Amino acid sequence: MNVNLHPKEGILFSAYLLFFVIHGVQTGVGIVGLPRIVFLEAKHDAWISVLVAGVLTSIVLWFIITMLKQYDSADLYGIHVDVFGKWVGNSLSIIYMLYMVGSFFIIFMNYIEIVQVWIFPNLATWQLALVLIFLTVYAVFGGIRIIVGVAFLSVVGTMWILVVAFVPLRYADFSHLFPIMNIGFGELLKGAKSTTLSMMGFELIMFVYPYVREKKKSMKYVQIANMYTTFLSAFVTLISIVFFAGDSLKATIWPVLSMFKIVRLPNLERFEFIAVSFWMLIILPNMCLYLWAASKGFSRVLKRKQKTGVWVFAILAFGATFFIQARYQMNMVTDLVAKSGFYAVICYPVFLSIIVLVKKWWTKRRNSHAKAS
Amino acid sequence: MFKWMSGKKTPEGEKAHSLQIDELKEQLKKELVACSDLMFRTLKRNDKKIVICFVSSLIDKTGVDDYILKPIQENTQSGWSVEELAQILPITDLTGANQLNEIVMALIDGKTYIYSEGEPFGFLANLSNTVERSLSHAETESLVFGPKIAFTESLLGNVNIIRNNIKDPNLCMEDLAIGTRSKTSAKLVYIKGIADEANINTFRQRVSQLEIDHVQGTTVLGQLIEGNSWSVFPQLMTTELPDRITLALMSGRVAVLMDRSPDALYGPTPFFTFFESTEDVYMRWNMGFFLRILRLVATFLSVLLTPAYVAVLTYHYEVIPSPLLVSLGQSRSNVPFPPVFEAFLLEFVIELLREAGARLPTKVGQTMGIVGGIVIGQAAVEAGFTSNILIIIIALSALGSFTTPSYLMGTAIRIIRFPIILMAGFWGGIGIMVAFCFFIIHLLKLDTLGRPYLAPIYPLNLKDLGYSIFRFPSQFLSYRPVTNQPEDKERYSAKKAKEKKDVDE
């Protein structure tokens, strides 16, 4: 397998689109429940926790991009082979692929759960899953340019929801925020760790990187995207804290949707119905990108057609929907993916990039020694 | 498959016709199978014979009398050799020919063949007379403002209009023949130095590589050469307005004109081009801006209003505030059907009205308005078939779809409403979103002449938004639309335009 990937000039996309890709894939189902999850750990300083998490992910992103810059145009699958050799590298790639299929799975399963709770209690899981998977497969077959387009339109097309998020501020009680920073540093970090589910997604830069036209600019746009996501998450968390009383926030599983309930227009009430429907557009790029990245691995590692990979993973994910019957199972799987996500997204890339950097430094030193002698 | 059984010989390639006039007649009669209007006029003088062959239905008879027969008969002192004939015939379009195939094709084309016995070749004279309608107002793309002239079925006339619109020596017209059997003549039109070579090549290649017996016109040609023929969205645009083609050519697009077709095909035309009207350009910019936004909003509503009604009334009545819900409930209280069925019924009626209106002669057309407006609208509500509110919504969305300047796109928009209504009936808002996501992906996947279909939006091109979705005042449009990749990028010098005069200068 080639370490570097050289796609045709025509399918490369401009670096600024990375902003939409990374931001689009970071915001998904996670952000709906984010305020409560962080609040459970970090109490009223949850929003600071989110900011801390943003700083941490930004550091991780720096590591990832620096690692990618060591290569000409490589993705994670190539780097694995380069660093660990064929067998170990490919095995690690397959594990990573499984993690991504897992993410793909929990994204649409969580969305379906939201739909079932808020709109259609009797909707069969597999029906909506089938439609969502079909949409994803249809998009993924179009290739990375279409997927980036979906991410772009999704971010642009759902920006107006942010305006709606200001409405709950009318009922805000800012005294909920005080006293600021009286929570232990440990709790703050714990809260930051619990944001993984809504922060993860940026690891996909390791797969789309070869398709960026101006690779030098990618660091800038990826960092901006991460910053924007962080501020958005922190903003949403802040609003939830000032809007809900502490105990009720603990009991509200999807505080963001619950806040939308109070939005009221002259010809429209119960805004959360529209928000839940619209959330499909938000999760669509996530599903597409995860399925695309996993199926890319299928073609890179197993040397099969990528289309086969798309079908295999789509059918796998669809089959898995039948095993999840109850809320607690869904919770378990989500937690599992979130936990493994913490290692796959935060720890592992840093570890890998350190190895890559050391390796580069080592070969450089050896070469210069060889020249000198 | 059974060619060898029919016993027909394949036509031989290059073959000069017989030098004997009688044999020549026989040859022509054989080639032009059962052509009863093939006529010969033979003149004799001093043992020398001259024959004039033509298809009588295609030529201008007085022209043949005045410009061929008369000079030959009157110039008694000159002989009938090729050189002498060329001197005495007062015809501009006169070419020598002696290949049988060429002559046959020319006769079908409406030319006249003059042959003097024993000479090595004869003359093809163009005295054809094609039946044409005169120039008239644009019918399908009607305008309030701006030039009213429209293309006709005559290729020559259409080329004339375009050449008169753009008096640029770089305006190129390449000849193309479309259809392996019908060989309709067509022209690839572009401005060299503005249009992108890649666009020209794609267009030329797709048209010339077409292997089909006959193409019924530019609209069909567009369907044959576009990227995705499964899609409901047209990917190349046809128009009957010469000024629209002029604008397109000047912004670096490429057009194809076809004989016998009153529309010109042009591309690349991204999605939003179909919502542009030339009127936006002729109007003051702020009016054009407003109209363009109005049209886009109308289209959006046209697609979404009825499905939203179905979704809300079937599943999410919590969304409607209670005062509105009361009036909705009252108006629906007599209706025994579920909202999907109700909506489908009424949409169907509207489509029927539209289709019947389009098929009927204009004199009867007025009756349609009365039938549609009063009988169906009023009676359907009173009979308890539909609710008043749905009638308003359906009327709005029908109106919205008619604001689209392109008839094809308007039809596409009316058609995609039906699956969305169906999805709304299944899953309410979620269903609408599923359909919406599907169309987004679908539009992203389409291309027009190999260029992205959603062009100035994705890939985002902020500069071109002023051309497509909005309409900026012309001082901001010093460049040609980047999406067409024009070679000459500037329309006028932006620097010069920005120079400002001092007070009292």
Short mmCIF file of C-alpha atoms in Angstrom, two decimals, chain A residues 13 16-17 20 111 115 119-120 123 127-128 131-132 134-150 152-153 265-270 273-274 276-281 284 288, chain B residues 228 300 304 312 314-324 423-424 426-446 450-452 454 456-461:
data_model
loop_
_atom_site.label_atom_id
_atom_site.label_comp_id
_atom_site.label_asym_id
_atom_site.label_seq_id
_atom_site.Cartn_x
_atom_site.Cartn_y
_atom_site.Cartn_z
CA PHE A 13 -11.23 20.76 -2.43
CA TYR A 16 -11.38 26.80 3.59
CA LEU A 17 -13.93 24.02 3.20
CA PHE A 20 -17.15 23.36 7.31
CA TYR A 111 -30.82 10.67 16.27
CA VAL A 115 -37.00 11.31 16.99
CA ILE A 119 -41.97 13.08 17.67
CA PHE A 120 -42.85 9.50 16.83
CA LEU A 123 -41.60 4.65 14.82
CA GLN A 127 -37.28 2.04 9.17
CA LEU A 128 -35.70 5.39 9.83
CA VAL A 131 -33.69 5.64 5.13
CA LEU A 132 -30.82 7.44 6.85
CA PHE A 134 -29.65 4.96 2.24
CA LEU A 135 -29.19 8.74 2.20
CA THR A 136 -25.66 8.35 3.51
CA VAL A 137 -24.75 5.67 0.99
CA TYR A 138 -26.18 7.81 -1.78
CA ALA A 139 -24.01 10.72 -0.71
CA VAL A 140 -20.88 8.64 -0.11
CA PHE A 141 -21.13 7.18 -3.60
CA GLY A 142 -20.69 10.70 -4.89
CA GLY A 143 -17.21 10.84 -3.40
CA ILE A 144 -15.47 13.28 -1.11
CA ARG A 145 -16.46 16.37 -3.10
CA ILE A 146 -20.15 15.63 -2.60
CA ILE A 147 -19.63 14.85 1.08
CA VAL A 148 -17.77 18.11 1.62
CA GLY A 149 -20.65 19.80 -0.19
CA VAL A 150 -23.12 18.18 2.18
CA PHE A 152 -20.93 22.89 3.69
CA LEU A 153 -24.64 23.12 2.99
CA LEU A 265 -43.61 32.69 16.69
CA PRO A 266 -46.98 34.16 15.70
CA ASN A 267 -47.73 31.19 13.45
CA LEU A 268 -45.50 28.60 15.03
CA GLU A 269 -45.18 27.05 18.43
CA ARG A 270 -43.24 24.11 19.81
CA PHE A 273 -40.46 19.72 16.32
CA ILE A 274 -38.84 21.70 13.57
CA VAL A 276 -35.57 17.79 15.61
CA SER A 277 -36.45 17.45 11.95
CA PHE A 278 -33.76 19.88 10.98
CA TRP A 279 -31.21 18.05 13.07
CA MET A 280 -31.13 15.44 10.33
CA LEU A 281 -29.33 17.93 8.14
CA LEU A 284 -25.98 14.00 7.71
CA CYS A 288 -21.37 10.58 5.48
CA ASN B 228 -27.50 12.62 -15.61
CA PHE B 300 -38.90 27.39 -1.90
CA LEU B 304 -42.45 23.25 0.99
CA VAL B 312 -48.49 19.61 10.49
CA THR B 314 -51.28 14.81 10.19
CA TYR B 315 -48.73 14.65 12.97
CA HIS B 316 -47.60 17.89 14.53
CA TYR B 317 -50.66 20.01 15.27
CA GLU B 318 -48.88 21.14 18.44
CA VAL B 319 -46.80 23.38 16.23
CA ILE B 320 -49.74 25.59 15.33
CA PRO B 321 -50.77 28.22 17.87
CA SER B 322 -54.22 27.54 19.24
CA PRO B 323 -56.11 30.48 17.59
CA LEU B 324 -54.89 29.33 14.22
CA MET B 423 -42.99 11.60 2.58
CA ALA B 424 -44.74 14.23 4.70
CA PHE B 426 -45.56 9.09 6.02
CA TRP B 427 -43.29 10.73 8.55
CA GLY B 428 -44.32 14.35 8.92
CA GLY B 429 -41.46 16.76 9.39
CA ILE B 430 -38.93 13.95 9.43
CA GLY B 431 -40.20 12.82 6.05
CA ILE B 432 -39.90 16.32 4.61
CA MET B 433 -36.34 16.51 5.89
CA VAL B 434 -35.50 13.11 4.39
CA ALA B 435 -36.73 14.32 1.01
CA PHE B 436 -34.96 17.64 1.50
CA CYS B 437 -31.65 15.93 2.31
CA PHE B 438 -32.09 13.65 -0.66
CA PHE B 439 -32.57 16.58 -3.01
CA ILE B 440 -29.59 18.41 -1.54
CA ILE B 441 -27.35 15.40 -2.17
CA HIS B 442 -28.89 14.90 -5.57
CA LEU B 443 -28.31 18.51 -6.61
CA LEU B 444 -24.74 18.30 -5.33
CA LYS B 445 -24.16 15.24 -7.47
CA LEU B 446 -25.43 16.79 -10.68
CA GLY B 450 -18.79 18.82 -16.16
CA ARG B 451 -19.09 21.83 -13.88
CA PRO B 452 -20.81 21.71 -10.47
CA LEU B 454 -24.91 24.25 -7.45
CA PRO B 456 -21.82 29.74 -6.86
CA ILE B 457 -23.07 28.15 -3.64
CA TYR B 458 -20.95 25.04 -3.68
CA PRO B 459 -18.13 25.43 -4.44
CA LEU B 460 -18.70 28.80 -2.84
CA ASN B 461 -17.84 31.74 -5.02
#
